[in-house]
Amino acid sequence: MHLTLEEIVSCLSAETRGEIANRVVERISTDSRTLQPGECFVALKGPSFDGHHFCEQAEAAGASALIVSTPIESVRAIPQVIVPDTLVALGEIARLWRSKLSSCKVVTVAGSSGKTTVKEMAASILRRHFSTFATQGNLNNLIGVPLTLCALEEHHQAAVVEIGMNMPGELARLVEIAAPDCVALTNIGNAHVGMFGSLEGLYEAKAECLRYAPSSATFVLNADNELSQRALQQYANGHRVILFGSTEKAHVRAHTISPMSPYGFSFILVVEGKGEAPVTLRTFGQHNISNALAAAAIGHFFDVPIGEIAAALSAFQSGLNRSEVENLGGIWIIKDYYNASPAAVEAALKGLREFAAPGRRYAVLGDMLELGELEEEYHERVGVVAARAGLEKLFAYGPRSRVTAHAASREGLDVSHFEDIESLVTTLRQALKEGDVVLIKGSRLMKLERVYEMLKGALLSQEK
């Protein structure tokens, strides 16, 4: 980033304290603990924190300026930019910097599931041809997206920016800030439906990324997803559209899909106007074929040759605890516990059934959160799906997963429910044998990484 403090003040129509002339802002920080000398500190305020309490620490760490909603009397050595709302200001600074990057194409990735995987896949494709920047981790909210955009540099030619939401209006604001050249919507499903009152409310909130996109933006949409196709009809008029999916109407699609052992799929990638190319996708679950096609469609938007798209997808490896597969002492562990919507859990159970391990299949399923009035219905449905997934046994964890356990048990599956991780891991470890595979899946707040860490410790200590 390279903005003068005067440009920032003008953009924000802000009041100031101290001298702002001849000051350049090249980096933004919202955390006084990690702030580096020369960075501009934005004092954000939330329900359980207030950055204004740490402005003195920011000054001591070498901040070049402060952006605050109230003047900090104890800070006198550096200028202060005073605004009504520092979160809004952060977005406007990112929006200003984005407007200056005319040589960088920005694609935003939204959707109920698959956002981070598609973002990582797309970045791996684009890096083969362009100086590319991508969202780090899942910094996809009203803080993370502006920080991502502010981290862009003038040499970047492509940016893949993940955008998420937990309230109506959030995606509208994020596309306003990012001004994307391309909007990719992976799907619209049932994740976080409880936060929007109904599936209709969830649909309207997800579709904001299309409704409020720039008129020149290209849309990458899922041809197999019913609500995505509804959004296409409702909001895509006048936009270039690239469809991905399994049907012939998709511009980017796959055919001749074959499972690999023990997991993954080979297929022929088809990109309309660019021909075909073979892909060997070493990821868990068929749902990742859809993610790969979404990433390929983004590559198509950037006019990456199909051979390069296929090569990048074939080299891709899952990570970040999303469909991540690890073998410990001959036991396969599927780490998929970053988050969990009902649709994602069902897809993971389907993938577990297809996993070509010589042993038995186990699943550890934690609570699914933010489902509102549909919570019990969805947990029950997952239990029925688990009972039909070819499992040896289901290990359910958390109060809501009692419903899952009861539903699976009624269907004849061997089930144990646990309220503490230690007992679960002890029982699971006693059951596992070489060649078995276990899926660990649940909402982020269930902290199921603890299952993995404890199980890993037990397995490794056994090897010694």
Tab-separated table of C-alpha atoms in Angstrom:
chain	number	residue	atom	x	y	z
A	1	MET	CA	0.000	0.000	0.000
A	2	HIS	CA	1.159	3.519	-0.680
A	3	LEU	CA	-1.211	6.288	0.420
A	4	THR	CA	-0.460	9.682	1.887
A	5	LEU	CA	-2.102	10.496	5.174
A	6	GLU	CA	-3.611	13.518	3.443
A	7	GLU	CA	-5.314	11.216	0.912
A	8	ILE	CA	-6.712	9.115	3.753
A	9	VAL	CA	-7.996	12.165	5.638
A	10	SER	CA	-9.641	13.507	2.493
A	11	CYS	CA	-11.235	10.138	1.713
A	12	LEU	CA	-12.659	9.868	5.230
A	13	SER	CA	-13.620	13.558	5.551
A	14	ALA	CA	-11.955	13.275	8.921
A	15	GLU	CA	-10.801	15.650	11.604
A	16	THR	CA	-7.140	15.511	12.580
A	17	ARG	CA	-4.764	16.194	15.403
A	18	GLY	CA	-1.107	16.702	14.726
A	19	GLU	CA	0.787	17.251	11.495
A	20	ILE	CA	-0.360	15.062	8.551
A	21	ALA	CA	1.647	16.614	5.721
A	22	ASN	CA	4.351	14.544	4.025
A	23	ARG	CA	3.374	11.332	5.767
A	24	VAL	CA	3.002	8.114	3.782
A	25	VAL	CA	1.055	5.073	4.967
A	26	GLU	CA	2.359	1.794	3.572
A	27	ARG	CA	0.861	-0.669	6.046
A	28	ILE	CA	-2.187	-0.890	8.297
A	29	SER	CA	-2.386	-2.612	11.682
A	30	THR	CA	-5.344	-3.334	13.962
A	31	ASP	CA	-3.314	-5.134	16.639
A	32	SER	CA	-0.886	-3.183	18.816
A	33	ARG	CA	0.811	-6.451	19.844
A	34	THR	CA	2.054	-7.177	16.321
A	35	LEU	CA	2.354	-3.628	15.011
A	36	GLN	CA	5.608	-2.885	13.204
A	37	PRO	CA	7.331	0.518	13.138
A	38	GLY	CA	5.796	2.808	10.530
A	39	GLU	CA	2.388	1.129	10.421
A	40	CYS	CA	-0.816	3.125	10.821
A	41	PHE	CA	-2.862	1.821	13.778
A	42	VAL	CA	-6.643	1.575	13.379
A	43	ALA	CA	-8.318	1.391	16.800
A	44	LEU	CA	-11.227	-0.966	16.238
A	45	LYS	CA	-13.939	-1.425	18.832
A	46	GLY	CA	-16.065	-4.518	19.412
A	47	PRO	CA	-18.287	-6.139	22.045
A	48	SER	CA	-15.326	-7.426	24.063
A	49	PHE	CA	-12.400	-5.214	23.013
A	50	ASP	CA	-11.524	-1.591	22.339
A	51	GLY	CA	-8.385	-0.706	20.422
A	52	HIS	CA	-8.490	2.802	21.832
A	53	HIS	CA	-7.149	1.345	25.080
A	54	PHE	CA	-3.952	0.339	23.274
A	55	CYS	CA	-3.092	3.511	21.381
A	56	GLU	CA	-0.247	4.334	23.753
A	57	GLN	CA	1.239	0.884	23.125
A	58	ALA	CA	0.860	1.460	19.386
A	59	GLU	CA	2.683	4.769	19.663
A	60	ALA	CA	5.462	3.146	21.686
A	61	ALA	CA	5.771	0.383	19.072
A	62	GLY	CA	6.432	2.968	16.365
A	63	ALA	CA	3.020	3.607	14.807
A	64	SER	CA	3.125	6.386	12.212
A	65	ALA	CA	-0.450	7.531	12.888
A	66	LEU	CA	-3.665	6.605	14.667
A	67	ILE	CA	-7.158	6.279	13.289
A	68	VAL	CA	-9.560	6.680	16.197
A	69	SER	CA	-13.171	7.560	16.935
A	70	THR	CA	-12.225	9.753	19.900
A	71	PRO	CA	-8.999	11.712	20.438
A	72	ILE	CA	-6.383	10.054	22.648
A	73	GLU	CA	-5.118	12.830	24.903
A	74	SER	CA	-2.086	10.867	26.084
A	75	VAL	CA	-0.745	10.466	22.537
A	76	ARG	CA	0.998	13.577	21.249
A	77	ALA	CA	3.951	12.489	19.121
A	78	ILE	CA	2.029	11.115	16.140
A	79	PRO	CA	-0.978	12.428	14.202
A	80	GLN	CA	-4.500	11.220	14.886
A	81	VAL	CA	-7.242	10.858	12.295
A	82	ILE	CA	-10.630	11.119	14.011
A	83	VAL	CA	-13.634	9.405	12.422
A	84	PRO	CA	-17.144	8.412	13.566
A	85	ASP	CA	-16.542	4.668	13.049
A	86	THR	CA	-13.085	3.123	12.731
A	87	LEU	CA	-14.392	-0.103	11.138
A	88	VAL	CA	-16.069	1.879	8.379
A	89	ALA	CA	-12.859	3.904	8.025
A	90	LEU	CA	-10.796	0.737	7.620
A	91	GLY	CA	-13.079	-0.355	4.786
A	92	GLU	CA	-12.872	3.031	3.099
A	93	ILE	CA	-9.066	3.052	3.244
A	94	ALA	CA	-9.021	-0.394	1.609
A	95	ARG	CA	-11.539	0.788	-0.963
A	96	LEU	CA	-9.358	3.823	-1.767
A	97	TRP	CA	-6.246	1.687	-2.206
A	98	ARG	CA	-8.155	-0.858	-4.318
A	99	SER	CA	-9.284	1.966	-6.643
A	100	LYS	CA	-5.653	2.776	-7.407
A	101	LEU	CA	-4.766	-0.794	-8.446
A	102	SER	CA	-6.071	-0.685	-12.003
A	103	SER	CA	-3.567	-3.308	-13.172
A	104	CYS	CA	-4.677	-5.868	-10.561
A	105	LYS	CA	-7.766	-7.984	-11.221
A	106	VAL	CA	-9.642	-8.946	-8.077
A	107	VAL	CA	-11.845	-12.000	-7.725
A	108	THR	CA	-13.984	-12.447	-4.634
A	109	VAL	CA	-15.006	-15.939	-3.516
A	110	ALA	CA	-18.253	-16.305	-1.572
A	111	GLY	CA	-20.561	-19.211	-0.748
A	112	SER	CA	-21.999	-21.434	1.948
A	113	SER	CA	-19.166	-23.958	1.740
A	114	GLY	CA	-15.902	-24.463	-0.117
A	115	LYS	CA	-14.796	-20.808	-0.086
A	116	THR	CA	-11.355	-21.339	1.392
A	117	THR	CA	-10.608	-24.434	-0.701
A	118	VAL	CA	-11.688	-22.682	-3.917
A	119	LYS	CA	-9.627	-19.644	-2.932
A	120	GLU	CA	-6.527	-21.781	-2.406
A	121	MET	CA	-7.085	-23.779	-5.599
A	122	ALA	CA	-7.667	-20.632	-7.661
A	123	ALA	CA	-4.561	-18.960	-6.232
A	124	SER	CA	-2.476	-22.019	-7.113
A	125	ILE	CA	-3.724	-21.743	-10.703
A	126	LEU	CA	-3.151	-18.003	-11.035
A	127	ARG	CA	0.340	-18.073	-9.505
A	128	ARG	CA	1.513	-19.987	-12.559
A	129	HIS	CA	0.943	-16.923	-14.728
A	130	PHE	CA	0.513	-13.855	-12.531
A	131	SER	CA	1.925	-12.117	-9.476
A	132	THR	CA	-0.900	-13.257	-7.213
A	133	PHE	CA	-2.039	-12.412	-3.699
A	134	ALA	CA	-4.674	-14.366	-1.790
A	135	THR	CA	-6.493	-14.072	1.510
A	136	GLN	CA	-4.405	-15.510	4.321
A	137	GLY	CA	-6.317	-18.203	6.193
A	138	ASN	CA	-9.965	-17.171	6.236
A	139	LEU	CA	-9.714	-13.439	6.946
A	140	ASN	CA	-12.994	-12.944	5.133
A	141	ASN	CA	-15.006	-10.474	7.216
A	142	LEU	CA	-15.324	-6.690	7.552
A	143	ILE	CA	-11.896	-6.594	9.192
A	144	GLY	CA	-10.070	-9.309	7.271
A	145	VAL	CA	-11.082	-8.269	3.756
A	146	PRO	CA	-9.910	-4.641	4.130
A	147	LEU	CA	-6.634	-5.846	5.653
A	148	THR	CA	-6.200	-8.238	2.723
A	149	LEU	CA	-6.763	-5.464	0.197
A	150	CYS	CA	-4.441	-3.106	2.068
A	151	ALA	CA	-1.712	-5.772	1.829
A	152	LEU	CA	-1.845	-5.702	-1.974
A	153	GLU	CA	1.160	-4.177	-3.687
A	154	GLU	CA	1.444	-2.426	-7.018
A	155	HIS	CA	3.207	-5.392	-8.652
A	156	HIS	CA	0.288	-7.740	-7.984
A	157	GLN	CA	-1.649	-8.688	-11.095
A	158	ALA	CA	-4.284	-10.905	-9.483
A	159	ALA	CA	-5.925	-11.101	-6.072
A	160	VAL	CA	-8.172	-13.890	-4.781
A	161	VAL	CA	-10.183	-12.508	-1.881
A	162	GLU	CA	-12.439	-14.704	0.246
A	163	ILE	CA	-15.566	-12.950	1.519
A	164	GLY	CA	-17.866	-14.316	4.218
A	165	MET	CA	-20.749	-13.096	6.315
A	166	ASN	CA	-22.724	-13.611	9.480
A	167	MET	CA	-25.347	-10.912	9.016
A	168	PRO	CA	-27.412	-9.339	6.211
A	169	GLY	CA	-25.641	-6.472	4.482
A	170	GLU	CA	-22.132	-7.779	5.100
A	171	LEU	CA	-21.502	-9.171	1.612
A	172	ALA	CA	-22.941	-5.997	0.070
A	173	ARG	CA	-20.390	-3.965	1.979
A	174	LEU	CA	-17.528	-6.317	1.154
A	175	VAL	CA	-18.127	-6.202	-2.594
A	176	GLU	CA	-18.436	-2.417	-2.322
A	177	ILE	CA	-14.977	-2.333	-0.725
A	178	ALA	CA	-13.329	-4.925	-3.000
A	179	ALA	CA	-14.891	-3.754	-6.291
A	180	PRO	CA	-14.260	-7.211	-7.806
A	181	ASP	CA	-13.667	-7.848	-11.481
A	182	CYS	CA	-15.043	-11.352	-10.914
A	183	VAL	CA	-17.422	-12.741	-8.275
A	184	ALA	CA	-17.309	-16.494	-7.669
A	185	LEU	CA	-20.198	-18.010	-5.697
A	186	THR	CA	-19.426	-21.618	-4.768
A	187	ASN	CA	-22.984	-22.507	-3.719
A	188	ILE	CA	-25.850	-21.387	-1.513
A	189	GLY	CA	-26.673	-23.988	1.127
A	190	ASN	CA	-27.763	-24.223	4.743
A	191	ALA	CA	-24.654	-23.047	6.598
A	192	HIS	CA	-25.470	-20.535	9.388
A	193	VAL	CA	-29.175	-20.573	8.464
A	194	GLY	CA	-30.076	-19.895	12.101
A	195	MET	CA	-28.512	-16.439	11.874
A	196	PHE	CA	-30.899	-15.385	9.106
A	197	GLY	CA	-34.225	-16.706	10.335
A	198	SER	CA	-34.966	-18.842	7.294
A	199	LEU	CA	-33.452	-20.283	4.127
A	200	GLU	CA	-35.031	-17.395	2.237
A	201	GLY	CA	-33.277	-14.897	4.476
A	202	LEU	CA	-30.021	-16.790	4.006
A	203	TYR	CA	-30.492	-16.782	0.216
A	204	GLU	CA	-31.051	-13.033	0.102
A	205	ALA	CA	-27.950	-12.391	2.206
A	206	LYS	CA	-25.731	-14.706	0.104
A	207	ALA	CA	-27.016	-13.205	-3.149
A	208	GLU	CA	-25.835	-9.759	-2.059
A	209	CYS	CA	-22.412	-10.573	-3.521
A	210	LEU	CA	-24.074	-10.598	-6.961
A	211	ARG	CA	-26.745	-7.980	-6.424
A	212	TYR	CA	-24.268	-5.311	-5.352
A	213	ALA	CA	-21.330	-6.298	-7.557
A	214	PRO	CA	-19.948	-3.818	-10.084
A	215	SER	CA	-21.919	-3.825	-13.342
A	216	SER	CA	-18.800	-4.915	-15.223
A	217	ALA	CA	-18.071	-7.918	-12.972
A	218	THR	CA	-18.044	-11.459	-14.338
A	219	PHE	CA	-20.005	-14.033	-12.319
A	220	VAL	CA	-18.746	-17.580	-11.710
A	221	LEU	CA	-21.758	-19.652	-10.644
A	222	ASN	CA	-22.610	-23.260	-9.777
A	223	ALA	CA	-24.746	-24.865	-12.484
A	224	ASP	CA	-25.680	-27.733	-10.134
A	225	ASN	CA	-26.879	-25.623	-7.200
A	226	GLU	CA	-30.565	-24.683	-7.245
A	227	LEU	CA	-30.277	-21.441	-5.299
A	228	SER	CA	-27.237	-20.337	-7.306
A	229	GLN	CA	-29.290	-20.771	-10.454
A	230	ARG	CA	-32.088	-18.730	-8.909
A	231	ALA	CA	-29.554	-15.978	-8.201
A	232	LEU	CA	-28.374	-16.247	-11.805
A	233	GLN	CA	-31.879	-15.534	-13.063
A	234	GLN	CA	-32.427	-12.751	-10.560
A	235	TYR	CA	-29.155	-10.835	-10.586
A	236	ALA	CA	-26.954	-11.795	-13.542
A	237	ASN	CA	-28.652	-9.773	-16.261
A	238	GLY	CA	-25.990	-7.848	-18.192
A	239	HIS	CA	-23.084	-9.710	-16.600
A	240	ARG	CA	-20.788	-12.197	-18.239
A	241	VAL	CA	-21.445	-15.562	-16.591
A	242	ILE	CA	-19.173	-18.609	-16.360
A	243	LEU	CA	-21.021	-21.704	-15.139
A	244	PHE	CA	-19.243	-24.652	-13.567
A	245	GLY	CA	-20.709	-28.043	-12.756
A	246	SER	CA	-21.593	-31.487	-14.020
A	247	THR	CA	-24.204	-30.617	-16.645
A	248	GLU	CA	-23.658	-29.883	-20.313
A	249	LYS	CA	-24.781	-26.268	-19.861
A	250	ALA	CA	-21.730	-25.634	-17.660
A	251	HIS	CA	-18.880	-23.809	-19.376
A	252	VAL	CA	-16.412	-25.582	-17.080
A	253	ARG	CA	-17.200	-29.209	-16.280
A	254	ALA	CA	-15.778	-32.663	-15.639
A	255	HIS	CA	-16.430	-35.988	-17.292
A	256	THR	CA	-15.044	-39.533	-17.020
A	257	ILE	CA	-14.751	-39.200	-13.227
A	258	SER	CA	-12.972	-42.157	-11.620
A	259	PRO	CA	-12.058	-42.690	-7.947
A	260	MET	CA	-8.400	-43.125	-7.055
A	261	SER	CA	-7.075	-45.275	-4.218
A	262	PRO	CA	-7.325	-44.619	-1.363
A	263	TYR	CA	-8.924	-41.247	-2.064
A	264	GLY	CA	-9.124	-38.598	-4.754
A	265	PHE	CA	-10.477	-38.583	-8.293
A	266	SER	CA	-9.234	-38.465	-11.835
A	267	PHE	CA	-11.356	-36.745	-14.460
A	268	ILE	CA	-11.255	-34.920	-17.748
A	269	LEU	CA	-11.559	-31.167	-17.323
A	270	VAL	CA	-13.542	-29.417	-20.045
A	271	VAL	CA	-13.319	-25.657	-20.510
A	272	GLU	CA	-15.535	-24.259	-23.225
A	273	GLY	CA	-13.414	-22.821	-26.012
A	274	LYS	CA	-10.181	-24.234	-24.569
A	275	GLY	CA	-10.624	-27.970	-24.981
A	276	GLU	CA	-9.953	-30.780	-22.499
A	277	ALA	CA	-7.189	-31.839	-20.127
A	278	PRO	CA	-6.764	-34.699	-17.613
A	279	VAL	CA	-6.766	-33.942	-13.885
A	280	THR	CA	-5.754	-36.140	-10.953
A	281	LEU	CA	-7.281	-34.459	-7.929
A	282	ARG	CA	-5.756	-35.716	-4.686
A	283	THR	CA	-8.456	-34.410	-2.357
A	284	PHE	CA	-11.023	-36.117	-0.147
A	285	GLY	CA	-14.666	-36.288	-1.255
A	286	GLN	CA	-16.505	-35.691	-4.507
A	287	HIS	CA	-17.572	-32.254	-3.282
A	288	ASN	CA	-14.011	-31.131	-3.973
A	289	ILE	CA	-14.522	-31.811	-7.673
A	290	SER	CA	-17.063	-28.991	-7.601
A	291	ASN	CA	-14.540	-26.798	-5.779
A	292	ALA	CA	-11.906	-27.643	-8.398
A	293	LEU	CA	-14.300	-26.714	-11.206
A	294	ALA	CA	-15.056	-23.377	-9.519
A	295	ALA	CA	-11.322	-22.672	-9.311
A	296	ALA	CA	-10.896	-23.722	-12.945
A	297	ALA	CA	-13.652	-21.291	-13.915
A	298	ILE	CA	-11.735	-18.505	-12.165
A	299	GLY	CA	-8.642	-19.560	-14.110
A	300	HIS	CA	-10.733	-19.424	-17.275
A	301	PHE	CA	-11.777	-15.859	-16.421
A	302	PHE	CA	-8.086	-14.954	-16.193
A	303	ASP	CA	-7.492	-16.762	-19.516
A	304	VAL	CA	-5.051	-19.276	-18.047
A	305	PRO	CA	-4.399	-22.119	-20.563
A	306	ILE	CA	-6.334	-25.276	-19.718
A	307	GLY	CA	-3.150	-27.331	-19.429
A	308	GLU	CA	-1.870	-25.012	-16.715
A	309	ILE	CA	-5.215	-25.119	-14.901
A	310	ALA	CA	-5.179	-28.930	-14.947
A	311	ALA	CA	-1.567	-29.081	-13.783
A	312	ALA	CA	-2.252	-26.758	-10.841
A	313	LEU	CA	-5.283	-28.767	-9.751
A	314	SER	CA	-3.342	-32.016	-10.024
A	315	ALA	CA	-0.616	-30.583	-7.790
A	316	PHE	CA	-3.039	-29.182	-5.216
A	317	GLN	CA	-3.016	-30.518	-1.659
A	318	SER	CA	-5.730	-29.804	0.905
A	319	GLY	CA	-4.795	-28.133	4.159
A	320	LEU	CA	-6.043	-25.854	6.922
A	321	ASN	CA	-8.074	-28.718	8.438
A	322	ARG	CA	-10.401	-28.821	5.467
A	323	SER	CA	-10.655	-32.266	3.872
A	324	GLU	CA	-7.048	-32.827	4.985
A	325	VAL	CA	-5.952	-36.475	5.028
A	326	GLU	CA	-3.125	-37.843	7.154
A	327	ASN	CA	-1.862	-41.359	7.792
A	328	LEU	CA	-0.657	-42.073	11.317
A	329	GLY	CA	0.710	-45.518	11.998
A	330	GLY	CA	-1.369	-47.064	9.233
A	331	ILE	CA	-4.582	-45.338	10.348
A	332	TRP	CA	-6.115	-42.761	8.026
A	333	ILE	CA	-7.405	-39.577	9.654
A	334	ILE	CA	-9.561	-37.093	7.762
A	335	LYS	CA	-9.201	-33.688	9.409
A	336	ASP	CA	-12.276	-31.722	8.369
A	337	TYR	CA	-13.120	-29.846	11.531
A	338	TYR	CA	-12.646	-26.229	10.589
A	339	ASN	CA	-16.394	-25.855	10.281
A	340	ALA	CA	-19.518	-27.850	9.550
A	341	SER	CA	-22.851	-27.140	7.892
A	342	PRO	CA	-25.396	-29.951	7.446
A	343	ALA	CA	-24.665	-30.154	3.722
A	344	ALA	CA	-20.912	-30.255	4.335
A	345	VAL	CA	-21.244	-33.021	6.934
A	346	GLU	CA	-23.384	-35.096	4.590
A	347	ALA	CA	-20.836	-34.604	1.795
A	348	ALA	CA	-18.014	-35.660	4.124
A	349	LEU	CA	-19.909	-38.811	5.154
A	350	LYS	CA	-20.410	-39.643	1.500
A	351	GLY	CA	-16.687	-39.163	0.931
A	352	LEU	CA	-15.913	-41.416	3.891
A	353	ARG	CA	-18.040	-44.172	2.392
A	354	GLU	CA	-16.040	-43.880	-0.865
A	355	PHE	CA	-12.651	-43.878	0.889
A	356	ALA	CA	-10.816	-47.005	-0.273
A	357	ALA	CA	-9.248	-48.041	3.031
A	358	PRO	CA	-8.814	-51.781	3.728
A	359	GLY	CA	-10.164	-51.429	7.251
A	360	ARG	CA	-13.273	-50.078	8.889
A	361	ARG	CA	-14.793	-46.587	8.799
A	362	TYR	CA	-15.428	-44.449	11.856
A	363	ALA	CA	-16.799	-40.925	12.216
A	364	VAL	CA	-16.429	-38.387	15.017
A	365	LEU	CA	-19.204	-35.833	14.580
A	366	GLY	CA	-19.513	-32.736	16.743
A	367	ASP	CA	-22.351	-30.262	17.053
A	368	MET	CA	-23.344	-28.126	14.076
A	369	LEU	CA	-23.959	-24.561	15.232
A	370	GLU	CA	-25.913	-21.508	14.045
A	371	LEU	CA	-28.867	-23.520	12.710
A	372	GLY	CA	-31.611	-21.777	14.697
A	373	GLU	CA	-35.026	-23.427	14.782
A	374	LEU	CA	-33.855	-26.054	12.263
A	375	GLU	CA	-31.125	-27.287	14.602
A	376	GLU	CA	-32.844	-30.482	15.761
A	377	GLU	CA	-34.087	-31.355	12.265
A	378	TYR	CA	-30.628	-31.063	10.725
A	379	HIS	CA	-28.892	-33.023	13.470
A	380	GLU	CA	-31.430	-35.788	13.108
A	381	ARG	CA	-30.965	-35.879	9.345
A	382	VAL	CA	-27.203	-36.145	9.705
A	383	GLY	CA	-27.717	-39.107	12.032
A	384	VAL	CA	-29.750	-40.904	9.375
A	385	VAL	CA	-27.104	-40.153	6.733
A	386	ALA	CA	-24.368	-41.432	9.069
A	387	ALA	CA	-26.267	-44.688	9.560
A	388	ARG	CA	-26.201	-45.237	5.803
A	389	ALA	CA	-22.543	-44.308	5.301
A	390	GLY	CA	-21.076	-47.738	5.928
A	391	LEU	CA	-19.668	-46.864	9.355
A	392	GLU	CA	-18.443	-49.361	11.892
A	393	LYS	CA	-19.359	-46.890	14.618
A	394	LEU	CA	-20.300	-43.251	15.171
A	395	PHE	CA	-18.719	-41.187	17.952
A	396	ALA	CA	-20.953	-38.182	18.670
A	397	TYR	CA	-19.742	-35.225	20.719
A	398	GLY	CA	-21.600	-32.281	22.213
A	399	PRO	CA	-25.126	-31.645	23.529
A	400	ARG	CA	-26.763	-31.092	20.143
A	401	SER	CA	-25.228	-34.265	18.745
A	402	ARG	CA	-27.360	-36.343	21.097
A	403	VAL	CA	-30.059	-35.934	18.459
A	404	THR	CA	-27.628	-37.198	15.808
A	405	ALA	CA	-26.701	-40.163	17.989
A	406	HIS	CA	-30.311	-41.113	18.679
A	407	ALA	CA	-31.270	-40.876	14.991
A	408	ALA	CA	-28.303	-43.014	13.903
A	409	SER	CA	-28.999	-45.565	16.623
A	410	ARG	CA	-32.636	-45.886	15.536
A	411	GLU	CA	-31.334	-46.721	12.067
A	412	GLY	CA	-29.238	-49.561	13.509
A	413	LEU	CA	-25.785	-47.947	13.707
A	414	ASP	CA	-23.507	-48.589	16.682
A	415	VAL	CA	-23.216	-45.198	18.389
A	416	SER	CA	-21.553	-43.735	21.466
A	417	HIS	CA	-22.204	-40.195	22.660
A	418	PHE	CA	-19.645	-38.233	24.687
A	419	GLU	CA	-19.625	-35.014	26.658
A	420	ASP	CA	-15.836	-34.916	27.075
A	421	ILE	CA	-13.041	-35.290	24.546
A	422	GLU	CA	-10.792	-37.442	26.725
A	423	SER	CA	-13.317	-40.273	27.047
A	424	LEU	CA	-14.087	-40.107	23.340
A	425	VAL	CA	-10.437	-40.374	22.304
A	426	THR	CA	-9.755	-43.202	24.742
A	427	THR	CA	-12.667	-45.227	23.381
A	428	LEU	CA	-11.826	-44.420	19.770
A	429	ARG	CA	-8.175	-45.348	20.174
A	430	GLN	CA	-9.119	-48.735	21.623
A	431	ALA	CA	-11.297	-49.424	18.576
A	432	LEU	CA	-8.859	-48.363	15.832
A	433	LYS	CA	-6.680	-50.841	13.988
A	434	GLU	CA	-4.253	-50.516	11.087
A	435	GLY	CA	-6.081	-49.843	7.831
A	436	ASP	CA	-9.029	-48.072	9.496
A	437	VAL	CA	-10.129	-44.559	8.558
A	438	VAL	CA	-11.736	-41.976	10.830
A	439	LEU	CA	-13.462	-38.737	9.852
A	440	ILE	CA	-13.389	-35.854	12.363
A	441	LYS	CA	-16.034	-33.247	11.538
A	442	GLY	CA	-17.808	-30.512	13.510
A	443	SER	CA	-18.326	-26.788	13.893
A	444	ARG	CA	-15.281	-24.680	14.703
A	445	LEU	CA	-16.389	-23.837	18.229
A	446	MET	CA	-16.470	-27.540	19.118
A	447	LYS	CA	-12.656	-27.495	18.884
A	448	LEU	CA	-12.391	-30.986	17.443
A	449	GLU	CA	-8.733	-30.402	16.692
A	450	ARG	CA	-8.342	-31.650	20.264
A	451	VAL	CA	-9.541	-35.081	19.095
A	452	TYR	CA	-6.857	-35.106	16.417
A	453	GLU	CA	-4.071	-33.894	18.718
A	454	MET	CA	-4.857	-36.389	21.468
A	455	LEU	CA	-5.335	-39.251	19.010
A	456	LYS	CA	-2.086	-38.370	17.249
A	457	GLY	CA	-0.255	-38.351	20.566
A	458	ALA	CA	-1.663	-41.750	21.471
A	459	LEU	CA	-0.790	-43.277	18.104
A	460	LEU	CA	2.747	-41.891	18.017
A	461	SER	CA	3.502	-42.938	21.585
A	462	GLN	CA	2.340	-46.420	20.702
A	463	GLU	CA	4.873	-46.586	17.842
A	464	LYS	CA	7.820	-45.854	20.153
